[in-house]
Coordinates of C-alpha atoms in Angstrom, one line a residue:
X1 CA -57.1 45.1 106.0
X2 CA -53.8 44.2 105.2
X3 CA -50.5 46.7 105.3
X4 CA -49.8 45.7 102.0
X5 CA -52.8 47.2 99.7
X6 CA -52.8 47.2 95.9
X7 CA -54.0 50.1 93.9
X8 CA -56.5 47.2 92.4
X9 CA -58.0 47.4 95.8
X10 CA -58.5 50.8 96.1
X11 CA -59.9 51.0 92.8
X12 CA -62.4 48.7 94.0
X13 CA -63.0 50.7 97.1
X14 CA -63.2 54.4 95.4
X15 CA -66.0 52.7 93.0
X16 CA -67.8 51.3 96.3
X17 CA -67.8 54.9 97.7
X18 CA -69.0 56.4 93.8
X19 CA -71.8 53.8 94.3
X20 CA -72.8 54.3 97.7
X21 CA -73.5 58.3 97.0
X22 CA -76.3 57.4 95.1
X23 CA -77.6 55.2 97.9
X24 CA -80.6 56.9 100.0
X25 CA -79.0 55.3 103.5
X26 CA -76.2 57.5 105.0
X27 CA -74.7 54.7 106.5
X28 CA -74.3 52.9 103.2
X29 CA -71.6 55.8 102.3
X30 CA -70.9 55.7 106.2
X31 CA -69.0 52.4 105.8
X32 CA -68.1 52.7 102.4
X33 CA -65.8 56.3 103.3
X34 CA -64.5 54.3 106.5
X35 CA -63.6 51.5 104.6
X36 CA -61.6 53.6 101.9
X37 CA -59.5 55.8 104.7
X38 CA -58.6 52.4 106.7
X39 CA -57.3 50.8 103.3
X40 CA -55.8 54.5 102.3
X41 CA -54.3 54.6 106.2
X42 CA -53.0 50.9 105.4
X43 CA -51.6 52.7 101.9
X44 CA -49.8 54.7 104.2
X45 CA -51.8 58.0 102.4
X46 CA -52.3 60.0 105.7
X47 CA -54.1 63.2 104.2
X48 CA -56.4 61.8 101.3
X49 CA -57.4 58.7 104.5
X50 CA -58.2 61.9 106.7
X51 CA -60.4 63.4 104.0
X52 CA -62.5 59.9 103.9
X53 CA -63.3 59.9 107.9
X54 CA -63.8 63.5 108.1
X55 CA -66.8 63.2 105.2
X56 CA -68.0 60.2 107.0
X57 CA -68.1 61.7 110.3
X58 CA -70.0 64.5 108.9
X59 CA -72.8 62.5 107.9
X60 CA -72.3 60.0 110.7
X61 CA -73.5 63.3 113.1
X62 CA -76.3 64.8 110.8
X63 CA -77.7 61.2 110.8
X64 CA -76.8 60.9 114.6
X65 CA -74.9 57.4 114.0
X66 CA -73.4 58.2 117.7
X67 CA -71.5 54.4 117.4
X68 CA -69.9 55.9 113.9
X69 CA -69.2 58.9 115.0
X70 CA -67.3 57.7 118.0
X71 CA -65.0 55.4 115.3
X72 CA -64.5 57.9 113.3
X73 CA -63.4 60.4 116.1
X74 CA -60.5 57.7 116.7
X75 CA -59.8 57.4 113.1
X76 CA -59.6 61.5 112.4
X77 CA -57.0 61.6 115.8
X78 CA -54.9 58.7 114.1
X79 CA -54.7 60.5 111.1
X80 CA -53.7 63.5 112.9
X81 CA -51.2 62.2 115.1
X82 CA -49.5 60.5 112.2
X83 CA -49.6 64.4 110.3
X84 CA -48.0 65.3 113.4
X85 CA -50.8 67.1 114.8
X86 CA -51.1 66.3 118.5
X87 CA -52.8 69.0 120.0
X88 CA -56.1 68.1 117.5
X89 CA -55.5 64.7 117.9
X90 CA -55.9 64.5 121.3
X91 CA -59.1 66.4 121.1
X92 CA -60.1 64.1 118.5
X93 CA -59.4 61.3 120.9
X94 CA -61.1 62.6 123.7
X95 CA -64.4 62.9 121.6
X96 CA -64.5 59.1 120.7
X97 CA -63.2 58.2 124.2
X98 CA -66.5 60.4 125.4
X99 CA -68.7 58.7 123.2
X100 CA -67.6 55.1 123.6
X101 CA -68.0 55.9 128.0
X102 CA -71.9 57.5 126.9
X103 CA -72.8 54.6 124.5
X104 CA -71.4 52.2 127.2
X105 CA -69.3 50.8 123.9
X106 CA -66.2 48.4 125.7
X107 CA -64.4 47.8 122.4
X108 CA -64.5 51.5 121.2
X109 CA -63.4 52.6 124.7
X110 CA -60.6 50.3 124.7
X111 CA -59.5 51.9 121.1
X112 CA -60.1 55.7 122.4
X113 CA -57.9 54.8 125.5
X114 CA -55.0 52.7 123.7
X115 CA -54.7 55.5 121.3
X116 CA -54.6 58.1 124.1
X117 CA -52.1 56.3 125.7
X118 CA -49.7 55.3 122.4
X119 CA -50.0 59.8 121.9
X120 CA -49.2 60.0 125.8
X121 CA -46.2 58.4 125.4
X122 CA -45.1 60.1 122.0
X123 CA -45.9 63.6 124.0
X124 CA -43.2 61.7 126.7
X125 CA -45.3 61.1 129.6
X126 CA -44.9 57.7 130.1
X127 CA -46.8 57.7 133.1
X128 CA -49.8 58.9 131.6
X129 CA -49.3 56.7 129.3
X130 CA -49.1 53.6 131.1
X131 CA -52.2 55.0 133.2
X132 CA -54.1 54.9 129.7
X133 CA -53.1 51.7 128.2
X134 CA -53.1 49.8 131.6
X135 CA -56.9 51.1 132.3
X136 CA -58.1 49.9 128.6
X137 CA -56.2 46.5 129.3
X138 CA -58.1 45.9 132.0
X139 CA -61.4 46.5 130.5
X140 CA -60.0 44.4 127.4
X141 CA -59.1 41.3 130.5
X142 CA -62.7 41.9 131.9
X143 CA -64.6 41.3 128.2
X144 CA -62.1 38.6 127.7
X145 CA -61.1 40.5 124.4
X146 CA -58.2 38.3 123.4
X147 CA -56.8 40.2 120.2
X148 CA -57.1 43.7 122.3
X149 CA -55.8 42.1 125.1
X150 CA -52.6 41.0 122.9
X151 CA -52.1 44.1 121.5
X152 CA -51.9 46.2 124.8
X153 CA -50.0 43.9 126.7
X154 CA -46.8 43.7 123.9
X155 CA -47.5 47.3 123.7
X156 CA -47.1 47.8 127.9
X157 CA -43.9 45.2 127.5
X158 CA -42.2 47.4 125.7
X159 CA -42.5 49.7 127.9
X160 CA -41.9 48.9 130.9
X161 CA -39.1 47.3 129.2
X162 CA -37.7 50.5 128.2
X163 CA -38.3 51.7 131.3
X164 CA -35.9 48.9 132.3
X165 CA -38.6 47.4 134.6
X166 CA -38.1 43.5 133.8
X167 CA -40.4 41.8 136.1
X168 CA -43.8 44.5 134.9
X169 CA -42.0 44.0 131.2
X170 CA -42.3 39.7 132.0
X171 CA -45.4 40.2 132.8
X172 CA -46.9 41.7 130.3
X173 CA -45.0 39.9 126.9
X174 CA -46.1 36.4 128.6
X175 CA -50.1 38.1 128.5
X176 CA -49.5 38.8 125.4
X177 CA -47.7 35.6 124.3
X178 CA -50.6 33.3 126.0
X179 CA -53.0 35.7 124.1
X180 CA -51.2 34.9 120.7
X181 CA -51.1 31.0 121.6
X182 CA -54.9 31.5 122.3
X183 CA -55.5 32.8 119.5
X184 CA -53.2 30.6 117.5
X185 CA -51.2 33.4 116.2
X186 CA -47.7 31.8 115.8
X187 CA -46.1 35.4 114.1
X188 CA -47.0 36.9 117.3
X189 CA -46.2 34.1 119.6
X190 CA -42.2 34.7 118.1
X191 CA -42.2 38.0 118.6
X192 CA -43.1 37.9 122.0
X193 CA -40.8 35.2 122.5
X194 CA -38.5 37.5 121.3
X195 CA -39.1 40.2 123.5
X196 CA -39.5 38.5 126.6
X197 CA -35.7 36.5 125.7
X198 CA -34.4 40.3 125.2
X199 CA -35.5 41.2 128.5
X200 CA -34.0 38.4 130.6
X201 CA -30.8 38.8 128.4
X202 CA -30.6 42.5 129.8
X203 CA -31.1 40.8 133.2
X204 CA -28.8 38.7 133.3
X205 CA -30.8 35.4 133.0
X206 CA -28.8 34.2 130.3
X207 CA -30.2 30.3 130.5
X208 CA -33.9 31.7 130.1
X209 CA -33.2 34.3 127.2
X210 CA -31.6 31.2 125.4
X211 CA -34.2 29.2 125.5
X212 CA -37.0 31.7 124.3
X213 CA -34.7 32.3 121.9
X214 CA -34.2 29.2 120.6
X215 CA -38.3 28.9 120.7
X216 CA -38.6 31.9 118.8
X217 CA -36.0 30.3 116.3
X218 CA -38.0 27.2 116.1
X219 CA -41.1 29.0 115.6
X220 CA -39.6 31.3 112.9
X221 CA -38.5 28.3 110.4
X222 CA -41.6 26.8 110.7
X223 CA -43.2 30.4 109.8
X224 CA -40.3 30.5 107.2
X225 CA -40.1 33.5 108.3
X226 CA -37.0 35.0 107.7
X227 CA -36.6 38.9 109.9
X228 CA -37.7 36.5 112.6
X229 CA -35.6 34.1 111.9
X230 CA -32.6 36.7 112.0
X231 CA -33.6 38.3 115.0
X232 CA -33.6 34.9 116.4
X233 CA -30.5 34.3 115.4
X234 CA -28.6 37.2 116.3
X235 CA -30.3 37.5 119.8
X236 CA -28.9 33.9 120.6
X237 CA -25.4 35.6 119.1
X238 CA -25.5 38.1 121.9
X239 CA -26.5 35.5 124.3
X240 CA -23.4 33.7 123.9
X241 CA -21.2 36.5 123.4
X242 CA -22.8 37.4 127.2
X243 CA -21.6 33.7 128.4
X244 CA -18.0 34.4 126.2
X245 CA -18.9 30.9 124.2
X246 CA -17.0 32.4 121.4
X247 CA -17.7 29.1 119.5
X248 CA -21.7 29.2 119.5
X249 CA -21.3 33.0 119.8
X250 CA -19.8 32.9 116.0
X251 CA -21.9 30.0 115.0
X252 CA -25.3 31.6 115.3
X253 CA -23.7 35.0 113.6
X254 CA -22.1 32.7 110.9
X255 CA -26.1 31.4 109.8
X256 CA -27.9 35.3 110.9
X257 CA -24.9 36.8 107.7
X258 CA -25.7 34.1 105.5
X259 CA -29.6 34.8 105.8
X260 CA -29.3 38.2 106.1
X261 CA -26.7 38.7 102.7
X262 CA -28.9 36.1 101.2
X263 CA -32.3 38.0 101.3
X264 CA -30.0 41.2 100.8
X265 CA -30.7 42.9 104.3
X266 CA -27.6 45.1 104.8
X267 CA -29.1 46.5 107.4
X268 CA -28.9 43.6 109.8
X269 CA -25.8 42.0 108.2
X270 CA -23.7 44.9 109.1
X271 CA -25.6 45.3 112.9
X272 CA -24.3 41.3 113.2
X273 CA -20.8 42.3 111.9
X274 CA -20.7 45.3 114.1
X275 CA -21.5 43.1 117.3
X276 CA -19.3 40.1 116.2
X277 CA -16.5 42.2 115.4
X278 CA -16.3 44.3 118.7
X279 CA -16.1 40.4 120.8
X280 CA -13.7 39.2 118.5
X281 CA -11.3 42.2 119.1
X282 CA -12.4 41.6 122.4
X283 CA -10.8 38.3 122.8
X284 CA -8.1 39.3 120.7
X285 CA -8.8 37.4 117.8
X286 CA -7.7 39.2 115.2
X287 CA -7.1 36.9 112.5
X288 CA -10.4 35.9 112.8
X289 CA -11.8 39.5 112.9
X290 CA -10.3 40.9 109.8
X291 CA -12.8 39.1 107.1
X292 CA -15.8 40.3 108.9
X293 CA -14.4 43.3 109.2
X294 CA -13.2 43.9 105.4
X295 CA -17.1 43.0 104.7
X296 CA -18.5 44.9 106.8
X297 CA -16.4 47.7 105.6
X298 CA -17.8 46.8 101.9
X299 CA -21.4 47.2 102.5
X300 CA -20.8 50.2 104.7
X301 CA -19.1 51.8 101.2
X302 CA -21.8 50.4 98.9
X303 CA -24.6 51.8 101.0
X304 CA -22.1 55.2 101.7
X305 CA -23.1 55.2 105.1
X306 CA -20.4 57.5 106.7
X307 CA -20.7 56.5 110.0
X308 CA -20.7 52.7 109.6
X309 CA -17.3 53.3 107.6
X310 CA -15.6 55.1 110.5
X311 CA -16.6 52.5 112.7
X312 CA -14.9 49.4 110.3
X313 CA -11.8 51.6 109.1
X314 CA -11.3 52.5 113.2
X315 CA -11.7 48.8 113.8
X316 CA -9.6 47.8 110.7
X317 CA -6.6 49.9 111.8
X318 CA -6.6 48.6 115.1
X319 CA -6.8 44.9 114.2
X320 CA -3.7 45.0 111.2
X321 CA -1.7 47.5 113.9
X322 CA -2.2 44.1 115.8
X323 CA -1.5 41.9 113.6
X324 CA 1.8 43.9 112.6
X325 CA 0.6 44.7 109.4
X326 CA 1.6 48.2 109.6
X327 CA 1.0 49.4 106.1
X328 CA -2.5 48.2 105.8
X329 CA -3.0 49.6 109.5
X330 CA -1.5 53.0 108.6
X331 CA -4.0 53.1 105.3
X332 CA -6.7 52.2 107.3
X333 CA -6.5 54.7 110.4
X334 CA -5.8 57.4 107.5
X335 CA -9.3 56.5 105.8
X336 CA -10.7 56.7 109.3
X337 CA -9.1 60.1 110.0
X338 CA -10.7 61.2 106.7
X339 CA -14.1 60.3 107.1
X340 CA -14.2 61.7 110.7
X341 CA -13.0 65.1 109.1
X342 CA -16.4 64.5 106.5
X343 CA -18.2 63.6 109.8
X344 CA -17.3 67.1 111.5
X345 CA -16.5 64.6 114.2
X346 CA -13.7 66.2 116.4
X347 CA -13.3 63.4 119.2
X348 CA -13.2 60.5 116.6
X349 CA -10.4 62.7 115.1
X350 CA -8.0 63.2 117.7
X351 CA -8.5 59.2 119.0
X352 CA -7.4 58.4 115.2
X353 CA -4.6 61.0 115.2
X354 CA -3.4 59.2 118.5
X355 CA -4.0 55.7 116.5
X356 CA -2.0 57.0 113.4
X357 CA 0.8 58.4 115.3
X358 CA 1.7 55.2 117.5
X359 CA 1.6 53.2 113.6
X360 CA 4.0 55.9 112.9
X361 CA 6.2 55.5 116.0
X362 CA 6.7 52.0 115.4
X363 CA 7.5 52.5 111.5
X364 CA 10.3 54.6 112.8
X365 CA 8.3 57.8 110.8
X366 CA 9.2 60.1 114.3
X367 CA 8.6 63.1 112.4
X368 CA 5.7 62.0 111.3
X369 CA 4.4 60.8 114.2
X370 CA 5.4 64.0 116.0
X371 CA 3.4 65.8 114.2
X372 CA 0.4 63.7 114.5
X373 CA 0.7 63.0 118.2
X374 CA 0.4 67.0 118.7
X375 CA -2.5 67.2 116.5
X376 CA -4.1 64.3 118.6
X377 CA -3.2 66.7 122.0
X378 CA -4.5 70.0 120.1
X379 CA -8.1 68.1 119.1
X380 CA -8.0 66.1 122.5
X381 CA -8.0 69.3 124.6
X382 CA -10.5 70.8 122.4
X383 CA -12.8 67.7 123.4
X384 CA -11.5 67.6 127.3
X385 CA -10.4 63.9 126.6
X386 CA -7.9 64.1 129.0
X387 CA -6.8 60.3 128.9
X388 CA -5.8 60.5 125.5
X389 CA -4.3 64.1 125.7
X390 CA -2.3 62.3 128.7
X391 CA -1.3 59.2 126.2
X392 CA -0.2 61.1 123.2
X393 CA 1.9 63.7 125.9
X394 CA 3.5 60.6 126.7
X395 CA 4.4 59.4 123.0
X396 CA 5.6 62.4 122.3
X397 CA 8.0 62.6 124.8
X398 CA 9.2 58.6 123.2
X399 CA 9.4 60.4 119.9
X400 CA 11.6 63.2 120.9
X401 CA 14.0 61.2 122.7
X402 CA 14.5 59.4 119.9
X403 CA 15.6 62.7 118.2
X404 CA 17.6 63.4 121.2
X405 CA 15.5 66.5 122.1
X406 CA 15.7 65.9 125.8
X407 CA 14.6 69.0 127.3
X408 CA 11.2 69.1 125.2
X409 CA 10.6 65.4 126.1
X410 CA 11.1 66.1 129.7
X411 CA 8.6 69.4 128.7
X412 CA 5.9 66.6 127.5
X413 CA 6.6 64.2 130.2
X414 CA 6.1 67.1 132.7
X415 CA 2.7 67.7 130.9
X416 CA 1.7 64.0 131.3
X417 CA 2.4 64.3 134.6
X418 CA -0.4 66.8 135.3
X419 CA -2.7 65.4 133.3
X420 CA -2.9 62.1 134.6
X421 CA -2.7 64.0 138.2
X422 CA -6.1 65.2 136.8
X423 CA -7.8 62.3 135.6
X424 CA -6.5 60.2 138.6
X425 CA -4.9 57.3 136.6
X426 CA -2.4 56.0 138.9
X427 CA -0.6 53.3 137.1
X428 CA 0.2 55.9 133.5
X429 CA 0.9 58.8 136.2
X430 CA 4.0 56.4 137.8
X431 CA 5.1 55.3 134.5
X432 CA 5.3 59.1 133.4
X433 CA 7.2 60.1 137.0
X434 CA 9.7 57.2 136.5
X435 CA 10.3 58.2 132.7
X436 CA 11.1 61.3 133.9
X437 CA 12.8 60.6 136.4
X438 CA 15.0 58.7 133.7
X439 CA 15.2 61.6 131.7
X440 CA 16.5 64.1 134.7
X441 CA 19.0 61.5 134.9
X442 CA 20.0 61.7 131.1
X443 CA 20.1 65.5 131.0
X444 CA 22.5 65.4 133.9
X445 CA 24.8 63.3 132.0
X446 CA 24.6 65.5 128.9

């Protein structure tokens, strides 16, 4: 049954069922309630799909259909763990897994222990869970069960590769990809691709992850496919950006945008942007940066996502204070500060205070940035982020020298002092002793 199901279809299914009550043979209604709550599951209609298999496996028991009964055990603990019921799930579960070991059934075994395992590892037992899924794959192996066999070995991939396990993770895509090839099922075949070019990227096998990628690639225009395509895309970005071949690096991102604003997937156009954006600034290319930034900064206000915005307006300041377009970087570190004060995010808020008062500093706004720079120290203690407590000690003690308040800048620098004593950073605690040092020097004079 397809994910996608019309209400023409269920129509059609719900008349089946009306037709099959008047039928003498239970298992006439039997299929016709199983088929309605796979297509209602499909539908994405948990509870009215729970009420079909839970009629069906009544009668399924009174006419001792032990075959049905063990199916429609799995389906009733689907149903529940979707609802969110575990603890009746599992039972559930257990029930069909029972029935499929007494009825000797391989295929319903395999489905009683895959879904076991898939609620094992929602519960967080990973181990348990692995136990489960590995045991029903190789039951799935010994049948030679292909499409089981696909379906447990992607779902043991990802796993292990969570579990950051690449060589059990490699195993298991490339069962599943030769499953997929076996079977001739090319949507599968890039996905695993995918998967397994994801893995060797995070293990450093950058030569390997580019070429699955580029096979996934291939696969996904002939599929005109275009999420695949995407992902494709924008895994052979990162590859690149892992190489620093800025070139191809912005190449492939250049073609994943374009698909991505052309099918109007936000979504992945601003998680391209976000990745692009970071290696740009990266490699200090900040001319470069600031169109990807200004549209990623659009879609993050069109889709008023808060936390996208901070991201882009933090990046935005950062790139015109580099560029020495002061005004614009100002504006932007003050949207920043703003939507970090929406946020309720304190840390963000005293990193932008910092940001904002050296923009300040070098516009010559020393008030300003005095003012700032201690709000930065206030908010930066309150988080214990000690490095830029330490910084902003240091630009205030700049700032007052400028206003010729030598005994509170020497105050300041004294405070920098101990702080980068604490954190142990050597090189800003010598350049705090020797502007002190300067300063003792100054006040003597005075």
């Amino acid at each position: 049954m397809s994910n996608t199901v019309t209400p023409e279809q269920l129509e059609i299914l719900e008349t089946a069922v009306a037709h099959a009550r008047s039928d003498a043979k239970p298992t006439v209604l039997i299929n016709a309630l199983c088929q309605l709550g796979q297509a209602l599951l499909a539908a994405s209609n948990v509870p009215k799909a729970l009420t079909q298999f839970e009629e069906a496996l009544e009668l399924a028991q009174v006419s001792d259909n032990k075959l049905m009964e063990g199916r429609l055990w799995g389906y009733r603990g689907i149903c529940l763990t979707r609802l969110g019921n575990s603890h009746f799930a599992q039972i559930a579960l257990y029930k069909s897994h029972n029935l499929a070991k007494e009825l000797d059934n391989k295929p319903l075994l395999i489905d009683a222990l895959t879904q076991l395992g898939s609620l094992q590892l929602d519960y967080g037992q990973p181990t348990k869970a692995i136990s489960k899924l590995e045991q029903a794959m190789g039951i799935a192996l010994a049948i030679n069960d292909q499409p089981r066999t696909m379906h447990l070995a992607g779902k043991l991939g990802n796993i292990f590769s969570d579990l950051a396990s690449p060589e059990k993770a490699i195993e298991y895509f490339s069962l599943a990809l030769q499953a997929a090839e076996d079977l001739d099922q090319p949507y599968a075949a890039c996905s695993y691709k995918l998967s397994m070019g994801h893995v060797y990227l995070a293990d450093e096998a950058f030569e390997v992850s580019r070429e699955l990628f580029e096979e996934a690639l291939a696969l996904a225009e002939d599929l005109n496919n275009v999420p695949a395509k995407i992902g494709a895309l924008s895994s052979l970005m990162r590859t690149h950006i892992a190489t620093n071949n800025g070139s191809l690096a912005t190449l492939y991102a250049d073609n994943a945008l374009q698909l991505a604003r052309a099918t109007g997937d936000s979504g992945a156009e601003i998680a391209n942007l976000n990745l692009l954006t970071a290696y740009l600034i990266q490699q200090g290319k900040f001319q470069k940066t600031l169109p990807y930034l200004q549209r990623a900064q659009e879609i993050a206000t069109a889709n008023e996502d808060w936390d996208w915005q901070l991201t882009m307006q933090d990046r935005l300041g950062f790139v015109y204070y580099q560029l020495g377009q002061l005004d614009e970087g100002r504006s932007a570190y003050e949207a920043a500060l703003e939507t970090a004060m929406q946020l309720q995010n304190p840390s963000a808020a005293a990193r932008l205070y910092g940001r904002l008062g050296a923009v300040l500093a070098e516009q010559n706004q020393t008030s300003e940035a005095i003012a700032v720079a201690e709000e930065a120290v206030k908010l930066g203690r309150s988080q214990e982020d000690w490095p830029l407590v330490g910084e902003q000690q240091i630009l205030l003690a700049f700032a007052l020298v400028e206003q010729n308040e030598i005994a509170q800048a020497m105050d300041y620098c004294r405070q920098a002092i101990a702080t980068f004593e604490q954190t142990g950073q050597s090189d800003q605690l010598s350049k705090a002793q020797s502007l002190l040092a300067e300063l003792e020097q100054l006040a003597a004079v005075q």
